[in-house]
Short mmCIF file of C-alpha atoms and ligand atoms in Angstrom, two decimals:
data_model
loop_
_atom_site.label_atom_id
_atom_site.label_comp_id
_atom_site.label_asym_id
_atom_site.label_seq_id
_atom_site.Cartn_x
_atom_site.Cartn_y
_atom_site.Cartn_z
CA UNK A 16 1.79 -19.96 -11.18
CA UNK A 17 0.43 -20.93 -7.79
CA UNK A 18 0.68 -19.06 -4.52
CA UNK A 19 1.82 -20.50 -1.20
CA UNK A 20 1.12 -19.54 2.37
CA UNK A 21 3.91 -17.99 4.45
CA UNK A 22 2.77 -20.26 7.30
CA UNK A 23 3.11 -23.43 5.26
CA UNK A 24 5.03 -23.41 1.96
CA UNK A 25 3.34 -26.68 1.00
CA UNK A 26 -0.10 -25.11 1.12
CA UNK A 27 -0.63 -23.73 -2.38
CA UNK A 28 -3.65 -22.21 -4.07
CA UNK A 29 -4.60 -20.71 -7.42
CA UNK A 30 -4.24 -16.99 -8.00
CA UNK A 31 -7.99 -16.57 -7.92
CA UNK A 32 -8.21 -18.23 -4.57
CA UNK A 33 -5.36 -16.15 -3.14
CA UNK A 34 -7.05 -13.04 -4.50
CA UNK A 35 -10.44 -13.74 -2.93
CA UNK A 36 -9.23 -15.25 0.34
CA UNK A 37 -6.34 -12.92 1.06
CA UNK A 38 -5.19 -15.01 4.04
CA UNK A 39 -4.66 -18.77 4.11
CA UNK A 40 -6.97 -20.79 6.40
CA UNK A 41 -4.26 -20.87 9.06
CA UNK A 42 -3.48 -17.20 8.83
CA UNK A 43 -0.51 -17.09 6.42
CA UNK A 44 -0.12 -14.55 3.63
CA UNK A 45 0.18 -15.64 0.02
CA UNK A 46 3.41 -15.43 -1.93
CA UNK A 47 4.15 -16.33 -5.56
CA UNK A 48 5.58 -19.82 -5.89
CA UNK A 49 8.53 -18.46 -7.82
CA UNK A 50 9.72 -14.92 -8.16
CA UNK A 51 10.07 -14.47 -11.92
CA UNK A 52 13.18 -12.77 -13.27
CA UNK A 53 13.27 -9.88 -15.72
CA UNK A 54 15.23 -10.69 -18.81
CA UNK A 55 18.11 -8.37 -19.58
CA UNK A 56 16.51 -7.10 -22.72
CA UNK A 57 13.43 -5.98 -20.81
CA UNK A 58 15.57 -3.83 -18.54
CA UNK A 59 17.49 -2.41 -21.49
CA UNK A 60 14.33 -1.54 -23.38
CA UNK A 61 12.60 -0.02 -20.39
CA UNK A 62 12.95 3.62 -21.46
CA UNK A 63 10.81 2.81 -24.50
CA UNK A 64 7.90 1.51 -22.45
CA UNK A 65 5.00 3.49 -21.07
CA UNK A 66 3.81 2.88 -17.53
CA UNK A 67 0.95 0.57 -18.62
CA UNK A 68 3.35 -1.36 -20.87
CA UNK A 69 5.68 -1.94 -17.94
CA UNK A 70 2.67 -3.02 -15.90
CA UNK A 71 1.48 -5.48 -18.55
CA UNK A 72 4.87 -7.13 -18.84
CA UNK A 73 5.24 -7.54 -15.10
CA UNK A 74 1.67 -8.69 -14.54
CA UNK A 75 2.11 -11.28 -17.30
CA UNK A 76 5.12 -12.76 -15.53
CA UNK A 77 2.89 -13.59 -12.58
CA UNK A 78 -0.51 -14.13 -14.15
CA UNK A 79 -0.10 -15.42 -17.70
CA UNK A 80 -1.33 -18.90 -16.88
CA UNK A 81 -4.38 -17.50 -15.08
CA UNK A 82 -5.48 -14.70 -17.39
CA UNK A 83 -4.95 -14.42 -21.14
CA UNK A 84 -2.59 -11.70 -22.24
CA UNK A 85 -5.08 -9.46 -24.05
CA UNK A 86 -7.17 -9.47 -20.87
CA UNK A 87 -4.14 -8.58 -18.77
CA UNK A 88 -3.47 -5.65 -21.04
CA UNK A 89 -7.06 -4.60 -20.64
CA UNK A 90 -6.99 -4.80 -16.84
CA UNK A 91 -3.76 -2.82 -16.64
CA UNK A 92 -4.99 -0.15 -19.06
CA UNK A 93 -8.23 0.28 -17.17
CA UNK A 94 -6.45 0.54 -13.83
CA UNK A 95 -3.76 3.02 -14.78
CA UNK A 96 -4.93 6.08 -16.58
CA UNK A 97 -2.41 7.97 -14.46
CA UNK A 98 1.30 7.43 -13.95
CA UNK A 99 4.13 7.87 -11.49
CA UNK A 100 6.47 10.71 -12.47
CA UNK A 101 9.94 10.94 -10.99
CA UNK A 102 10.81 14.49 -9.96
CA UNK A 103 14.41 15.49 -9.23
CA UNK A 104 15.05 17.74 -6.24
CA UNK A 105 18.75 17.76 -7.09
CA UNK A 106 21.21 15.31 -8.69
CA UNK A 107 21.10 12.97 -5.75
CA UNK A 108 17.59 13.17 -4.44
CA UNK A 109 14.53 12.27 -6.42
CA UNK A 110 10.92 11.80 -5.46
CA UNK A 111 8.63 9.29 -7.11
CA UNK A 112 5.20 10.93 -7.03
CA UNK A 113 2.72 8.16 -6.41
CA UNK A 114 -0.28 10.38 -5.88
CA UNK A 115 -1.58 11.08 -9.37
CA UNK A 116 -4.46 8.60 -9.07
CA UNK A 117 -8.11 9.35 -8.29
CA UNK A 118 -7.77 9.47 -4.48
CA UNK A 119 -4.33 11.11 -4.49
CA UNK A 120 -2.36 8.48 -2.62
CA UNK A 121 -0.25 5.53 -3.75
CA UNK A 122 -2.91 3.08 -2.59
CA UNK A 123 -4.72 3.77 -5.86
CA UNK A 124 -2.15 1.60 -7.66
CA UNK A 125 -2.89 -1.50 -5.63
CA UNK A 126 -6.58 -0.91 -5.11
CA UNK A 127 -7.52 -0.19 -8.69
CA UNK A 128 -5.69 -3.18 -10.10
CA UNK A 129 -7.13 -5.46 -7.43
CA UNK A 130 -10.62 -4.16 -8.16
CA UNK A 131 -10.13 -4.93 -11.86
CA UNK A 132 -8.86 -8.41 -11.04
CA UNK A 133 -11.78 -9.13 -8.75
CA UNK A 134 -14.38 -7.92 -11.20
CA UNK A 135 -12.68 -10.04 -13.86
CA UNK A 136 -12.92 -13.20 -11.74
CA UNK A 137 -16.19 -12.57 -9.90
CA UNK A 138 -18.92 -15.02 -10.72
CA UNK A 139 -22.28 -13.41 -10.71
CA UNK A 140 -24.48 -15.16 -8.25
CA UNK A 141 -27.30 -13.93 -6.06
CA UNK A 142 -24.90 -13.45 -3.19
CA UNK A 143 -22.61 -10.44 -3.32
CA UNK A 144 -18.97 -10.61 -2.37
CA UNK A 145 -18.29 -8.66 0.82
CA UNK A 146 -14.99 -6.84 0.90
CA UNK A 147 -13.80 -5.89 4.37
CA UNK A 148 -11.07 -3.33 4.64
CA UNK A 149 -9.45 -1.68 7.64
CA UNK A 150 -7.88 1.66 6.87
CA UNK A 151 -5.51 4.03 8.59
CA UNK A 152 -6.59 6.66 6.08
CA UNK A 153 -5.79 6.06 2.45
CA UNK A 154 -6.65 2.43 1.79
CA UNK A 155 -10.31 3.03 2.53
CA UNK A 156 -10.69 5.72 -0.07
CA UNK A 157 -8.67 3.92 -2.71
CA UNK A 158 -10.64 0.68 -2.25
CA UNK A 159 -14.04 2.33 -1.92
CA UNK A 160 -13.53 4.44 -5.02
CA UNK A 161 -12.17 1.52 -7.01
CA UNK A 162 -15.22 -0.64 -6.25
CA UNK A 163 -17.89 2.05 -6.23
CA UNK A 164 -20.90 0.86 -8.22
CA UNK A 165 -19.33 -2.50 -9.18
CA UNK A 166 -22.05 -5.16 -9.45
CA UNK A 167 -21.81 -8.16 -7.19
CA UNK A 168 -19.42 -6.52 -4.72
CA UNK A 169 -20.15 -4.73 -1.43
CA UNK A 170 -17.46 -2.92 0.52
CA UNK A 171 -17.20 -2.27 4.27
CA UNK A 172 -14.52 0.20 5.31
CA UNK A 173 -13.45 0.26 8.98
CA UNK A 174 -11.56 3.31 10.16
CA UNK A 175 -10.43 4.67 13.52
CA UNK A 176 -12.65 7.52 14.71
CA UNK A 177 -10.86 10.90 14.87
CA UNK A 178 -7.63 9.46 13.55
CA UNK A 179 -7.93 10.14 9.86
CA UNK A 180 -7.87 13.55 8.22
CA UNK A 181 -11.17 15.19 7.22
CA UNK A 182 -10.39 14.87 3.54
CA UNK A 183 -9.48 11.20 3.92
CA UNK A 184 -12.71 10.55 5.79
CA UNK A 185 -14.85 12.32 3.20
CA UNK A 186 -13.40 10.13 0.49
CA UNK A 187 -14.95 6.94 1.82
CA UNK A 188 -17.89 8.07 3.98
CA UNK A 189 -19.75 10.04 1.33
CA UNK A 190 -20.04 7.50 -1.44
CA UNK A 191 -23.16 5.50 -0.50
CA UNK A 192 -24.28 2.81 -3.00
CA UNK A 193 -22.36 -0.42 -2.31
CA UNK A 194 -19.97 1.21 0.20
CA UNK A 195 -20.52 1.24 3.99
CA UNK A 196 -18.14 3.08 6.33
CA UNK A 197 -17.72 1.91 9.94
CA UNK A 198 -16.32 4.45 12.36
CA UNK A 199 -14.57 2.47 15.10
CA UNK A 200 -13.88 3.72 18.63
CA UNK A 201 -10.25 2.70 18.68
CA UNK A 202 -7.05 2.63 16.68
CA UNK A 203 -6.20 1.27 13.25
CA UNK A 204 -4.96 -1.89 14.93
CA UNK A 205 -8.40 -2.37 16.48
CA UNK A 206 -9.94 -2.05 13.01
CA UNK A 207 -7.46 -4.55 11.63
CA UNK A 208 -8.27 -6.95 14.48
CA UNK A 209 -12.00 -6.76 13.76
CA UNK A 210 -11.36 -7.60 10.12
CA UNK A 211 -9.06 -10.48 10.99
CA UNK A 212 -11.59 -11.83 13.50
CA UNK A 213 -14.32 -11.69 10.85
CA UNK A 214 -12.27 -13.89 8.53
CA UNK A 215 -11.76 -16.45 11.25
CA UNK A 216 -15.42 -16.48 12.34
CA UNK A 217 -17.13 -19.59 11.08
CA UNK A 218 -20.70 -18.34 11.25
CA UNK A 219 -19.90 -15.18 9.28
CA UNK A 220 -18.04 -17.11 6.63
CA UNK A 221 -20.92 -19.54 6.25
CA UNK A 222 -23.44 -16.81 5.64
CA UNK A 223 -21.37 -14.23 3.74
CA UNK A 224 -18.73 -14.39 1.02
CA UNK A 225 -16.06 -12.40 2.79
CA UNK A 226 -12.91 -11.16 1.18
CA UNK A 227 -10.22 -8.74 2.26
CA UNK A 228 -8.68 -5.82 0.49
CA UNK A 229 -5.91 -4.88 2.89
CA UNK A 230 -2.36 -4.59 1.78
CA UNK A 231 -1.98 -8.26 2.60
CA UNK A 232 -3.92 -9.10 -0.57
CA UNK A 233 -1.63 -10.40 -3.29
CA UNK A 234 -3.73 -8.53 -5.87
CA UNK A 235 -2.50 -5.28 -4.37
CA UNK A 236 1.09 -6.30 -4.06
CA UNK A 237 1.74 -7.13 -7.72
CA UNK A 238 0.83 -3.70 -9.19
CA UNK A 239 3.04 -2.01 -6.61
CA UNK A 240 6.03 -3.64 -8.30
CA UNK A 241 5.30 -1.67 -11.47
CA UNK A 242 6.31 1.73 -10.19
CA UNK A 243 9.65 0.63 -8.81
CA UNK A 244 10.54 -0.51 -12.31
CA UNK A 245 9.18 2.69 -13.77
CA UNK A 246 11.24 4.74 -11.30
CA UNK A 247 14.39 2.90 -12.30
CA UNK A 248 13.60 3.55 -15.92
CA UNK A 249 12.97 7.26 -15.39
CA UNK A 250 16.13 7.70 -13.34
CA UNK A 251 18.06 6.20 -16.22
CA UNK A 252 21.11 5.24 -14.16
CA UNK A 253 22.87 1.90 -14.39
CA UNK A 254 22.16 0.75 -10.90
CA UNK A 255 23.11 1.12 -7.29
CA UNK A 256 19.96 3.01 -6.49
CA UNK A 257 18.77 3.58 -2.98
CA UNK A 258 15.05 3.72 -2.37
CA UNK A 259 13.44 5.04 0.79
CA UNK A 260 9.92 3.82 1.46
CA UNK A 261 7.76 5.56 4.06
CA UNK A 262 6.22 2.51 5.69
CA UNK A 263 3.36 1.36 7.88
CA UNK A 264 2.04 -2.08 7.01
CA UNK A 265 5.06 -2.65 4.76
CA UNK A 266 3.17 -3.71 1.63
CA UNK A 267 4.89 -1.02 -0.39
CA UNK A 268 8.38 -1.99 0.74
CA UNK A 269 7.65 -5.70 0.20
CA UNK A 270 6.70 -4.96 -3.41
CA UNK A 271 10.00 -3.11 -3.82
CA UNK A 272 11.94 -6.07 -2.45
CA UNK A 273 10.15 -8.35 -4.90
CA UNK A 274 11.11 -5.97 -7.75
CA UNK A 275 14.71 -6.25 -6.59
CA UNK A 276 14.49 -10.05 -6.40
CA UNK A 277 13.18 -9.99 -9.97
CA UNK A 278 16.43 -8.34 -11.00
CA UNK A 279 15.96 -4.61 -10.63
CA UNK A 280 19.38 -3.26 -9.61
CA UNK A 281 18.56 -1.67 -6.29
CA UNK A 282 21.39 -1.40 -3.80
CA UNK A 283 19.49 -0.65 -0.65
CA UNK A 284 16.02 -0.04 0.69
CA UNK A 285 15.41 2.33 3.54
CA UNK A 286 12.46 1.41 5.76
CA UNK A 287 11.45 4.86 6.99
CA UNK A 288 8.81 4.95 9.70
CA UNK A 289 7.35 7.38 12.17
CA UNK A 290 7.59 6.62 15.88
CA UNK A 291 5.77 3.32 15.23
CA UNK A 292 9.21 1.84 14.76
CA UNK A 293 8.63 -1.91 15.02
CA UNK A 294 10.63 -2.84 11.93
CA UNK A 295 13.55 -0.41 12.42
CA UNK A 296 13.77 -1.92 15.91
CA UNK A 297 13.74 -5.43 14.51
CA UNK A 298 16.51 -4.58 12.09
CA UNK A 299 18.55 -3.27 14.98
CA UNK A 300 17.84 -5.84 17.68
CA UNK A 301 16.48 -8.93 15.90
CA UNK A 302 13.34 -8.77 18.02
CA UNK A 303 9.97 -8.26 16.43
CA UNK A 304 7.75 -6.80 19.12
CA UNK A 305 4.40 -5.44 17.96
CA UNK A 306 3.09 -2.57 20.08
CA UNK A 307 -0.16 -0.63 20.18
CA UNK A 308 0.05 2.00 17.47
CA UNK A 309 0.88 5.59 18.37
CA UNK A 310 -0.90 8.43 16.65
CA UNK A 311 1.30 10.69 14.50
CA UNK A 312 0.99 13.30 11.74
CA UNK A 313 1.84 10.61 9.17
CA UNK A 314 -1.27 8.70 10.21
CA UNK A 315 -1.38 6.22 7.33
CA UNK A 316 1.78 4.72 8.83
CA UNK A 317 0.50 4.42 12.40
CA UNK A 318 0.79 0.66 12.43
CA UNK A 319 1.92 -1.24 15.50
CA UNK A 320 1.89 -4.70 14.01
CA UNK A 321 2.95 -4.52 10.37
CA UNK A 322 1.26 -7.39 8.54
CA UNK A 323 3.74 -7.73 5.73
CA UNK A 324 6.62 -8.46 8.08
CA UNK A 325 5.67 -12.07 7.52
CA UNK A 326 6.31 -11.75 3.83
CA UNK A 327 9.63 -10.02 4.42
CA UNK A 328 10.71 -12.82 6.73
CA UNK A 329 9.70 -15.34 4.11
CA UNK A 330 11.64 -13.55 1.35
CA UNK A 331 14.77 -13.33 3.51
CA UNK A 332 14.50 -16.91 4.78
CA UNK A 333 13.81 -15.73 8.32
CA UNK A 334 17.31 -14.29 8.53
CA UNK A 335 17.69 -10.91 10.16
CA UNK A 336 21.20 -10.68 8.72
CA UNK A 337 19.99 -11.12 5.17
CA UNK A 338 17.26 -8.58 5.71
CA UNK A 339 19.68 -6.09 7.24
CA UNK A 340 21.93 -6.47 4.29
CA UNK A 341 19.24 -5.05 2.01
CA UNK A 342 17.13 -2.89 4.31
CA UNK A 343 18.19 -0.11 6.66
CA UNK A 344 15.57 1.13 9.09
CA UNK A 345 15.15 4.63 10.50
CA UNK A 346 12.33 6.22 12.41
CA UNK A 347 11.42 9.87 12.92
CA UNK A 348 9.42 11.91 15.38
CA UNK A 349 6.71 14.30 14.22
CA UNK A 350 9.06 17.21 14.93
CA UNK A 351 11.70 15.72 12.65
CA UNK A 352 9.08 15.11 9.99
CA UNK A 353 7.93 18.73 10.13
CA UNK A 354 11.47 19.93 10.02
CA UNK A 355 12.02 17.92 6.82
CA UNK A 356 8.84 19.42 5.34
CA UNK A 357 10.22 22.91 6.04
CA UNK A 358 13.65 22.04 4.69
CA UNK A 359 12.30 20.54 1.46
CA UNK A 360 10.20 23.62 0.92
CA UNK A 361 12.92 26.16 1.60
CA UNK A 362 15.73 24.25 -0.09
CA UNK A 363 13.94 22.82 -3.15
CA UNK A 364 10.73 24.83 -3.32
CA UNK A 365 8.81 21.55 -3.22
CA UNK A 366 5.87 20.68 -1.01
CA UNK A 367 5.76 17.23 0.46
CA UNK A 368 3.12 15.58 2.65
CA UNK A 369 4.15 14.20 6.08
CA UNK A 370 4.52 10.61 4.80
CA UNK A 371 6.80 11.65 1.96
CA UNK A 372 8.74 13.76 4.47
CA UNK A 373 9.44 10.65 6.54
CA UNK A 374 10.71 8.98 3.36
CA UNK A 375 12.93 11.96 2.60
CA UNK A 376 14.28 11.96 6.17
CA UNK A 377 15.27 8.29 5.90
CA UNK A 378 16.89 8.79 2.52
CA UNK A 379 18.99 11.78 3.55
CA UNK A 380 20.02 10.13 6.80
CA UNK A 381 21.30 7.15 4.86
CA UNK A 382 22.96 9.17 2.09
CA UNK A 383 24.74 11.23 4.73
CA UNK A 384 25.98 8.08 6.43
CA UNK A 385 27.52 6.72 3.24
CA UNK A 386 28.65 10.10 1.97
CA UNK A 387 27.41 9.62 -1.59
CA UNK A 388 24.86 7.86 -3.72
CA UNK A 389 21.68 8.53 -5.62
CA UNK A 390 18.36 7.95 -4.03
CA UNK A 391 14.66 8.04 -4.54
CA UNK A 392 12.05 8.51 -1.86
CA UNK A 393 8.43 7.65 -2.46
CA UNK A 394 5.94 10.49 -2.31
CA UNK A 395 2.96 8.49 -1.14
CA UNK A 396 0.25 11.17 -0.83
CA UNK A 397 -0.60 14.53 -2.35
CA UNK A 398 0.12 17.27 0.21
CA UNK A 399 -3.47 18.56 -0.11
CA UNK A 400 -4.63 15.39 1.66
CA UNK A 401 -2.90 16.80 4.73
CA UNK A 402 -3.89 20.38 4.17
CA UNK A 403 -3.88 21.47 7.85
CA UNK A 404 -0.56 19.90 8.73
CA UNK A 405 1.08 21.39 5.67
CA UNK A 406 -0.42 24.79 6.47
CA UNK A 407 0.67 24.67 10.09
CA UNK A 408 4.14 23.53 9.16
CA UNK A 409 5.16 25.62 6.16
CA UNK A 410 2.40 28.20 6.29
CA UNK A 411 1.14 27.56 2.78
CA UNK A 412 -2.38 26.79 1.54
CA UNK A 413 -1.83 23.89 -0.81
CA UNK A 414 -3.99 23.99 -3.92
CA UNK A 415 -6.71 21.41 -3.59
CA UNK A 416 -7.11 19.49 -6.84
CA UNK A 417 -10.66 19.39 -8.16
CA UNK A 418 -11.01 15.62 -7.71
CA UNK A 419 -10.30 16.07 -4.02
CA UNK A 420 -12.43 19.18 -3.53
CA UNK A 421 -15.50 17.42 -4.90
CA UNK A 422 -15.44 14.94 -1.99
CA UNK A 423 -15.69 17.77 0.54
CA UNK A 424 -19.11 18.84 -0.69
CA UNK A 425 -20.90 15.59 0.10
CA UNK A 426 -22.51 14.41 3.33
CA UNK A 427 -20.73 11.98 5.63
CA UNK A 428 -22.57 8.73 6.41
CA UNK A 429 -21.04 6.21 8.76
CA UNK A 430 -21.98 3.48 11.23
CA UNK A 431 -20.50 4.03 14.69
CA UNK A 432 -18.97 0.92 16.26
CA UNK A 433 -17.27 0.13 19.55
CA UNK A 434 -14.31 -2.16 19.02
CA UNK A 435 -16.34 -5.20 20.11
CA UNK A 436 -16.35 -7.97 17.54
CA UNK A 437 -19.93 -9.08 18.30
CA UNK A 438 -21.30 -5.69 17.45
CA UNK A 439 -19.43 -5.63 14.16
CA UNK A 440 -20.51 -9.17 13.37
CA UNK A 441 -24.17 -8.34 13.93
CA UNK A 442 -23.93 -5.29 11.69
CA UNK A 443 -22.38 -7.38 8.94
CA UNK A 444 -25.01 -10.08 9.23
CA UNK A 445 -27.79 -7.50 9.15
CA UNK A 446 -26.46 -5.46 6.26
CA UNK A 447 -24.79 -8.25 4.39
CA UNK A 448 -27.75 -9.65 2.50
C1 PLP B 7 -0.55 3.36 3.42
C2 PLP B 7 0.37 4.50 3.32
C3 PLP B 7 1.72 4.36 3.64
C4 PLP B 7 2.31 3.07 4.15
O1 PLP B 7 2.33 2.05 3.18
P1 PLP B 7 2.51 0.52 3.61
O2 PLP B 7 2.44 -0.24 2.35
O3 PLP B 7 1.36 0.22 4.53
O4 PLP B 7 3.80 0.43 4.31
C5 PLP B 7 2.55 5.46 3.47
N1 PLP B 7 2.05 6.65 3.06
C6 PLP B 7 0.76 6.83 2.75
C7 PLP B 7 0.29 8.15 2.32
C8 PLP B 7 -0.13 5.76 2.86
O5 PLP B 7 -1.42 5.93 2.56
#
């Protein structure tokens, strides 16, 4: 299977090229040439499959002519030594816990599989591959930890100063080795701009082998399909499921839409955002108007120009009507998010992080509007990653899992950057060799 650019469907590249280049030369995102369909038997047999088995079958549908099947199995097994349990709050509301991986957020799914893919394809030469990644909090840690110590690969993480939680920051600034953290005076969008500018800069690309690891990378999108299928299997209902996805850059929701296009019987997706409501606004008005991002308590979703909108447009043939038919959008203020955190705790004795709470809010708003239905919201981060917010909101000290606590003991190392591209470029050129 080849992969085409959303900017030009006739521009097609191999999977390897899409994986290492992330964006097409003219700025499009890569999409699979065809969206494979699940056969009926696969869906019927689902309850018998483990999470890695589901992953292998799906990955094979996309990658079997690029990677032999025993290798695919190997890559999936190495990536997922954790799974995605579905927890029922009541008969109608279920949460898919996506935070059982090493950095306790759903980004581990995409990052670990992409890291395995890249180390599978990387050709050892004297020149390392330079992975650039902008993070609003969780991507940085998932990517950095997935690539830590991998030969032939160096990682630069750019994050907005003072806009990620302490625990998030510790997870990518304390690693050392092949990981460099850049602390940018600005927002996540500024970080994303610096990364995009680097890819378009001729001089940089001539001297360094740059590659991206943001949620635009197709290598991260494919593994995110796995857990939608697993959720369906665990719910064990015939269909008509509603899934609410707390969203920022919209990679997660795009993967869900692809799962649906492959034949997973999902009735509706809810695009739940914080006050950075670009896509809910688009669904309402038909206008896509990126804005500077606004800081919120669900900081990993503070995205003012969601990259994967381009993929969504492509999937829905640039039709707002078609998109609206499958996706409802809602946005919530921080006060509403906190109020959901309190409600979930008092009503179900369950602790949810602020991102999951946005997902819950979207799901319940929709279920109320249709008066029935069964839904799943995605729990995208462990509540301990947002210890202070959880404490201030429901007055509980969340237990900090050991794998998270260990990050807090180490010393932060980061390179301070203004949001000027020249400064970043010089740093890369200096440190890149
Ligand atoms: C990244 C992230 C999101 C948003 O996911 P997108 O794929 O960017 O929409 C939601 N919650 C958490 C905890 C995240 O880290």
